[in-house]
Coordinates of C-alpha atoms in Angstrom, one line a residue:
X1 CA 93.4 68.6 66.9
X2 CA 93.3 67.3 70.5
X3 CA 90.7 65.3 72.3
X4 CA 89.5 61.7 72.4
X5 CA 86.3 60.7 70.7
X6 CA 86.0 57.6 72.9
X7 CA 85.7 57.9 76.7
X8 CA 89.0 56.1 77.4
X9 CA 91.2 57.0 80.3
X10 CA 93.7 54.3 79.4
X11 CA 96.5 56.6 78.5
X12 CA 96.2 58.7 81.7
X13 CA 96.0 55.5 83.8
X14 CA 99.2 54.3 82.2
X15 CA 101.0 57.5 82.9
X16 CA 99.8 57.6 86.5
X17 CA 100.7 53.9 87.0
X18 CA 104.2 54.5 85.7
X19 CA 104.6 57.5 87.9
X20 CA 103.4 55.5 90.9
X21 CA 105.9 52.8 90.3
X22 CA 108.6 55.5 90.1
X23 CA 107.6 57.3 93.2
X24 CA 106.9 54.2 95.4
X25 CA 109.8 51.8 94.9
X26 CA 108.3 49.9 91.9
X27 CA 105.1 49.0 93.7
X28 CA 102.0 48.7 91.5
X29 CA 98.9 50.7 92.7
X30 CA 95.9 48.7 93.9
X31 CA 93.1 51.2 93.2
X32 CA 92.3 53.4 90.2
X33 CA 89.5 55.8 89.7
X34 CA 88.5 58.5 87.1
X35 CA 86.3 61.6 87.2
X36 CA 85.5 63.8 84.2
X37 CA 85.7 67.5 83.6
X38 CA 82.7 69.2 82.1
X39 CA 81.6 71.7 79.6
X40 CA 78.5 73.8 80.3
X41 CA 76.3 74.0 77.3
X42 CA 74.1 76.8 78.7
X43 CA 73.3 78.3 82.1
X44 CA 76.3 80.3 83.2
X45 CA 76.5 82.0 86.6
X46 CA 73.1 80.7 87.4
X47 CA 74.1 77.8 89.8
X48 CA 74.8 80.0 92.8
X49 CA 71.6 81.8 92.1
X50 CA 69.6 78.6 92.5
X51 CA 68.8 78.5 88.8
X52 CA 69.2 75.9 86.0
X53 CA 72.4 74.7 84.3
X54 CA 72.9 72.2 81.4
X55 CA 76.4 70.7 81.5
X56 CA 77.7 67.5 80.1
X57 CA 80.6 65.4 81.3
X58 CA 83.7 65.4 79.1
X59 CA 86.0 62.7 77.7
X60 CA 88.7 64.7 79.5
X61 CA 89.3 64.1 83.2
X62 CA 91.4 63.2 86.2
X63 CA 92.6 59.8 87.2
X64 CA 94.0 58.8 90.6
X65 CA 95.8 55.6 91.3
X66 CA 97.1 54.5 94.7
X67 CA 97.3 52.0 97.5
X68 CA 96.6 52.1 101.3
X69 CA 99.5 52.3 103.6
X70 CA 99.8 51.3 107.3
X71 CA 101.8 54.2 108.8
X72 CA 99.0 56.7 108.9
X73 CA 100.7 58.9 106.3
X74 CA 99.1 60.3 103.1
X75 CA 101.5 60.9 100.2
X76 CA 100.2 62.3 97.0
X77 CA 102.1 63.2 93.8
X78 CA 100.6 65.1 90.8
X79 CA 102.1 64.7 87.4
X80 CA 100.1 67.6 85.9
X81 CA 102.6 69.9 84.2
X82 CA 100.8 73.1 85.1
X83 CA 100.5 72.3 88.8
X84 CA 102.8 74.4 91.0
X85 CA 105.8 72.9 92.9
X86 CA 106.2 70.9 95.0
X87 CA 104.4 68.2 93.1
X88 CA 104.5 65.8 96.0
X89 CA 102.9 66.4 99.4
X90 CA 103.0 64.3 102.5
X91 CA 100.9 64.7 105.7
X92 CA 99.3 62.6 108.5
X93 CA 95.8 61.3 107.9
X94 CA 93.4 63.5 109.7
X95 CA 92.0 62.7 113.1
X96 CA 89.4 64.4 115.2
X97 CA 92.0 66.2 117.2
X98 CA 94.3 66.9 114.2
X99 CA 92.3 68.1 111.2
X100 CA 93.8 69.0 107.9
X101 CA 94.2 72.6 107.0
X102 CA 94.9 74.4 103.7
X103 CA 98.4 75.5 102.8
X104 CA 100.8 75.3 99.9
X105 CA 101.0 74.1 97.2
X106 CA 97.6 75.3 96.2
X107 CA 96.7 72.2 94.2
X108 CA 96.9 70.0 97.3
X109 CA 94.2 72.0 99.0
X110 CA 91.5 70.5 96.8
X111 CA 92.8 67.1 97.8
X112 CA 93.1 67.9 101.5
X113 CA 89.6 69.5 101.5
X114 CA 88.0 66.3 100.2
X115 CA 89.8 64.1 102.6
X116 CA 88.8 66.4 105.5
X117 CA 85.1 66.5 104.5
X118 CA 84.9 62.8 103.4
X119 CA 81.6 61.4 104.8
X120 CA 83.0 58.1 106.1
X121 CA 86.2 57.2 107.9
X122 CA 88.5 57.5 109.5
X123 CA 90.5 57.9 106.3
X124 CA 93.6 55.7 106.4
X125 CA 97.0 56.5 105.2
X126 CA 97.6 56.0 101.5
X127 CA 99.9 56.7 98.6
X128 CA 98.5 58.1 95.3
X129 CA 99.4 59.7 92.0
X130 CA 97.1 62.1 90.1
X131 CA 97.1 62.6 86.3
X132 CA 94.7 64.8 84.4
X133 CA 94.2 66.1 80.9
X134 CA 91.7 68.8 81.8
X135 CA 93.4 72.1 81.0
X136 CA 93.9 74.2 84.2
X137 CA 92.2 77.5 84.1
X138 CA 90.2 76.6 81.0
X139 CA 86.8 76.7 82.5
X140 CA 86.3 72.9 82.1
X141 CA 86.3 72.2 85.8
X142 CA 89.7 70.8 86.5
X143 CA 89.2 71.4 90.2
X144 CA 85.9 69.6 90.5
X145 CA 87.3 66.7 88.4
X146 CA 90.2 66.5 90.9
X147 CA 87.9 66.7 93.9
X148 CA 85.5 64.0 92.7
X149 CA 88.4 61.7 91.7
X150 CA 89.8 62.0 95.3
X151 CA 86.4 61.3 96.8
X152 CA 85.8 58.3 94.5
X153 CA 89.3 57.0 95.5
X154 CA 88.4 57.4 99.2
X155 CA 85.2 55.4 98.5
X156 CA 87.4 52.5 97.5
X157 CA 89.5 52.8 100.7
X158 CA 86.7 53.2 103.2
X159 CA 83.2 53.1 101.6
X160 CA 80.5 55.6 102.4
X161 CA 76.8 55.2 101.9
X162 CA 76.9 55.8 98.2
X163 CA 74.7 59.0 98.3
X164 CA 75.6 60.8 95.0
X165 CA 74.1 64.2 96.0
X166 CA 76.0 64.1 99.4
X167 CA 79.2 63.2 97.5
X168 CA 78.9 66.2 95.2
X169 CA 78.0 68.5 98.2
X170 CA 81.1 67.3 100.1
X171 CA 83.3 68.1 97.2
X172 CA 81.8 71.5 96.8
X173 CA 82.3 72.1 100.6
X174 CA 86.0 71.2 100.1
X175 CA 86.3 73.9 97.4
X176 CA 84.6 76.5 99.6
X177 CA 86.6 75.8 102.7
X178 CA 90.1 74.7 101.4
X179 CA 90.4 76.5 98.1
X180 CA 88.4 79.6 99.3
X181 CA 86.3 79.5 96.1
X182 CA 82.5 80.0 96.6
X183 CA 81.5 77.9 93.7
X184 CA 78.0 76.7 92.8
X185 CA 77.1 73.0 92.7
X186 CA 77.2 72.4 89.0
X187 CA 80.7 71.2 88.5
X188 CA 80.7 68.6 91.2
X189 CA 77.2 67.4 90.3
X190 CA 78.0 66.7 86.6
X191 CA 81.4 65.1 87.5
X192 CA 79.6 62.7 89.9
X193 CA 76.4 62.1 87.9
X194 CA 77.3 62.4 84.2
X195 CA 75.9 59.8 81.9
X196 CA 77.2 58.8 78.5
X197 CA 75.0 60.2 75.6
X198 CA 73.3 62.8 77.8
X199 CA 73.5 66.4 79.0
X200 CA 72.3 66.9 82.6
X201 CA 69.8 69.6 83.5
X202 CA 70.4 70.5 87.2
X203 CA 67.9 72.4 89.2
X204 CA 70.3 74.1 91.6
X205 CA 67.5 75.0 94.1
X206 CA 66.0 71.5 94.5
X207 CA 69.1 69.6 93.4
X208 CA 66.9 67.5 91.1
X209 CA 68.4 66.4 87.8
X210 CA 67.0 65.4 84.4
X211 CA 69.0 63.5 81.8
X212 CA 68.6 65.1 78.4
X213 CA 69.6 62.9 75.5
X214 CA 72.4 64.2 73.2
X215 CA 73.1 61.2 71.0
X216 CA 72.3 62.6 67.5
X217 CA 75.2 61.4 65.3
X218 CA 74.8 64.4 63.1
X219 CA 75.8 66.7 66.0
X220 CA 79.3 67.6 67.3
X221 CA 80.3 69.6 70.4
X222 CA 83.5 71.5 69.8
X223 CA 85.4 73.0 72.7
X224 CA 87.9 75.7 71.9
X225 CA 90.4 76.7 74.5
X226 CA 91.5 80.3 74.1
X227 CA 94.6 79.4 76.2
X228 CA 94.0 82.6 78.1
X229 CA 94.2 81.5 81.7
X230 CA 91.5 82.7 84.0
X231 CA 91.8 83.0 87.8
X232 CA 88.5 83.1 89.5
X233 CA 89.8 83.2 93.0
X234 CA 90.4 87.0 92.5
X235 CA 87.7 89.5 93.3
X236 CA 85.6 89.1 90.2
X237 CA 83.7 85.9 91.0
X238 CA 82.9 86.8 94.6
X239 CA 81.9 90.3 93.5
X240 CA 79.4 89.0 90.9
X241 CA 78.0 86.7 93.5
X242 CA 77.6 89.5 96.0
X243 CA 75.9 91.7 93.3
X244 CA 73.4 88.9 92.7
X245 CA 72.6 88.6 96.4
X246 CA 72.2 92.4 96.6
X247 CA 69.7 92.4 93.7
X248 CA 67.7 89.5 95.2
X249 CA 67.5 91.3 98.5
X250 CA 66.3 94.5 96.8
X251 CA 63.6 92.5 94.9
X252 CA 62.5 90.9 98.2
X253 CA 63.4 87.4 96.9
X254 CA 65.4 84.6 98.4
X255 CA 67.4 84.3 95.2
X256 CA 67.2 85.5 91.6
X257 CA 65.6 82.2 90.7
X258 CA 62.4 83.6 92.3
X259 CA 62.5 86.7 90.2
X260 CA 61.0 87.5 86.8
X261 CA 62.0 90.2 84.4
X262 CA 58.9 92.1 85.4
X263 CA 60.0 92.0 89.0
X264 CA 63.4 93.4 88.0
X265 CA 61.9 96.2 85.9
X266 CA 59.7 97.2 88.7
X267 CA 62.7 97.4 91.1
X268 CA 65.1 99.0 88.7
X269 CA 65.2 102.3 90.6
X270 CA 66.4 100.5 93.7
X271 CA 69.5 99.1 92.0
X272 CA 72.6 100.5 90.6
X273 CA 73.0 100.2 86.8
X274 CA 75.7 97.6 87.2
X275 CA 73.7 95.4 89.7
X276 CA 70.6 95.7 87.5
X277 CA 72.6 94.3 84.5
X278 CA 74.0 91.5 86.6
X279 CA 70.5 90.5 87.6
X280 CA 69.2 90.9 84.1
X281 CA 71.7 88.3 82.9
X282 CA 70.9 85.8 85.6
X283 CA 67.1 86.0 85.2
X284 CA 67.4 85.8 81.5
X285 CA 69.9 83.0 81.6
X286 CA 67.7 80.9 83.8
X287 CA 64.8 81.3 81.3
X288 CA 67.1 80.6 78.3
X289 CA 68.3 77.4 79.9
X290 CA 64.7 76.1 80.3
X291 CA 64.0 76.9 76.7
X292 CA 67.2 75.3 75.6
X293 CA 66.3 72.0 77.2
X294 CA 63.0 72.0 75.4
X295 CA 64.8 72.7 72.1
X296 CA 67.3 69.9 72.7
X297 CA 64.5 67.5 73.5
X298 CA 62.7 68.5 70.3
X299 CA 66.0 68.2 68.3
X300 CA 65.5 71.9 67.4
X301 CA 69.2 72.7 67.2
X302 CA 68.6 76.0 65.5
X303 CA 66.8 77.4 68.5
X304 CA 69.3 75.8 70.9
X305 CA 72.1 77.6 68.9
X306 CA 70.4 80.9 69.0
X307 CA 70.0 80.7 72.8
X308 CA 73.7 79.9 73.1
X309 CA 74.5 83.1 71.2
X310 CA 72.1 85.1 73.4
X311 CA 73.8 83.6 76.4
X312 CA 77.2 84.7 75.2
X313 CA 76.0 88.2 74.4
X314 CA 74.5 88.6 77.9
X315 CA 77.6 87.3 79.6
X316 CA 79.7 89.7 77.5
X317 CA 77.5 92.8 78.0
X318 CA 75.5 92.4 81.2
X319 CA 77.6 90.1 83.3
X320 CA 80.9 91.4 81.9
X321 CA 82.8 88.1 82.3
X322 CA 83.9 87.6 78.7
X323 CA 87.1 88.8 77.1
X324 CA 88.3 89.8 73.6
X325 CA 89.7 86.4 72.9
X326 CA 86.5 84.6 73.8
X327 CA 84.4 87.1 71.7
X328 CA 86.8 86.5 68.8
X329 CA 86.4 82.7 69.0
X330 CA 82.6 83.0 69.1
X331 CA 82.4 85.4 66.1
X332 CA 84.7 83.1 64.1
X333 CA 82.7 80.0 64.8
X334 CA 79.4 81.7 63.8
X335 CA 80.9 82.6 60.4
X336 CA 80.9 78.9 59.5
X337 CA 77.9 77.3 57.7
X338 CA 76.7 74.3 59.8
X339 CA 77.4 76.0 63.1
X340 CA 74.2 76.2 65.2
X341 CA 75.6 78.3 68.1
X342 CA 78.7 79.2 70.1
X343 CA 79.3 80.8 73.5
X344 CA 81.9 81.2 76.2
X345 CA 81.6 78.5 78.9
X346 CA 82.8 78.5 82.5
X347 CA 83.4 81.4 84.8
X348 CA 84.9 83.7 82.1
X349 CA 87.9 86.0 81.8
X350 CA 89.5 83.4 79.4
X351 CA 89.1 79.7 79.2
X352 CA 87.0 78.0 76.5
X353 CA 84.1 78.4 74.1
X354 CA 81.6 75.7 73.3
X355 CA 80.1 75.3 69.9
X356 CA 77.3 73.1 68.7
X357 CA 77.5 72.2 65.0
X358 CA 76.8 69.7 62.3
X359 CA 79.3 66.9 62.3
X360 CA 80.0 67.5 58.6
X361 CA 81.2 71.1 59.3
X362 CA 83.6 70.1 62.1
X363 CA 86.9 70.2 60.2
X364 CA 85.9 73.3 58.3
X365 CA 85.0 75.1 61.5
X366 CA 88.2 74.1 63.2
X367 CA 90.3 75.4 60.4
X368 CA 88.3 78.6 60.1
X369 CA 88.6 79.4 63.8
X370 CA 92.3 78.6 63.8
X371 CA 92.9 81.0 60.9
X372 CA 90.8 83.8 62.4
X373 CA 92.0 83.6 66.0
X374 CA 94.9 85.8 66.8
X375 CA 96.1 83.6 69.6
X376 CA 96.8 79.9 69.6
X377 CA 93.7 77.8 70.4
X378 CA 93.5 74.2 71.4
X379 CA 90.5 72.1 70.1
X380 CA 88.6 69.2 71.6
X381 CA 85.7 67.3 70.1
X382 CA 83.8 65.5 72.9
X383 CA 80.6 63.5 73.4
X384 CA 78.8 63.4 76.7
X385 CA 80.6 61.0 79.0
X386 CA 80.0 59.0 82.2
X387 CA 80.6 60.5 85.6
X388 CA 83.2 59.3 88.1
X389 CA 83.9 55.6 88.4
X390 CA 86.4 53.0 89.7
X391 CA 88.7 51.8 86.9
X392 CA 90.1 48.3 86.5
X393 CA 93.8 48.0 86.7
X394 CA 94.5 45.2 84.3
X395 CA 97.9 43.4 84.2
X396 CA 100.2 45.6 82.2
X397 CA 103.6 44.3 81.1
X398 CA 104.3 47.3 78.8
X399 CA 105.4 49.6 81.6
X400 CA 108.8 49.2 83.3
X401 CA 108.7 48.5 87.0

């Protein structure tokens, strides 16, 4: 079993610090920050439709350690095993006449995009090392975790005004423009604004948030990684987004957030069967998310779990973003007594499931899923964690210089 039960980035910080010393002539970094990944409890593919989402920040995340430098150069190394080569990039700090542009390796585009769209500046030269334990392609928002970590690091170098919403929006813009991924706002928001012991209801239309307590010691959140790698930068994600826009236009609405099921039924003849089903998922999912928050506030975990299962079935049948491996993991989880609900989480086509269950059933569920799943899954138990923050670099004599 993998995954920390305490929100402790100490191990990642130690790895990043050691790599920094190795990469930069034994120098110790002056700045350290962390930003969490996230799991979405319910509300999938609703964020870019101006709906509701209910994520929580994870005890998995990205750390970045580094120091300013005086030569105007930015040098960044990632020690993530899954990141493509080269794992070190170097480029001049951007100026008004010489902006940064995306290129290769792909992982560096998330970093460059945040630097280019940082809201204060000018950004000075710096050296940095990135370490992360958020699985890439797992639907746990490794990209937003990286973006928010970079932004938080830049805040230590040249502080901005501290506006959290603007910070999340700048990171989203970086992903849109440098990674060519038209993501919604959820991932960046929760990585910035997560709070220990709480899920976060995000209204993706007004950008208002509501902390929803999730501290019951009898509950466990189990994340199961199918280890099937998804790649959302292909055609599927933009296609779904376009289909939602097409449906909203046919219904005469600014977004599917404005539409009811009655509106959709009345306009069914105007839509292809596929676009109709896409809209049915989104409208239903927005409503499910609202009901799920009420259930969680009332500690009605049975209702919350049923809504999770309805969400999965809708993602599988109407939105068609599940896959056999995710379906298999959900079915296996639901066979265990003490499991309230389970669903795929993230963009789909692989990645993870999230399961809400009684703490006493945790080990039994883990073993059962492991036995039933034809692939090799990785398991994480997590509690809701804090969002991005600066970390203290304490004196450490255990690492070789």
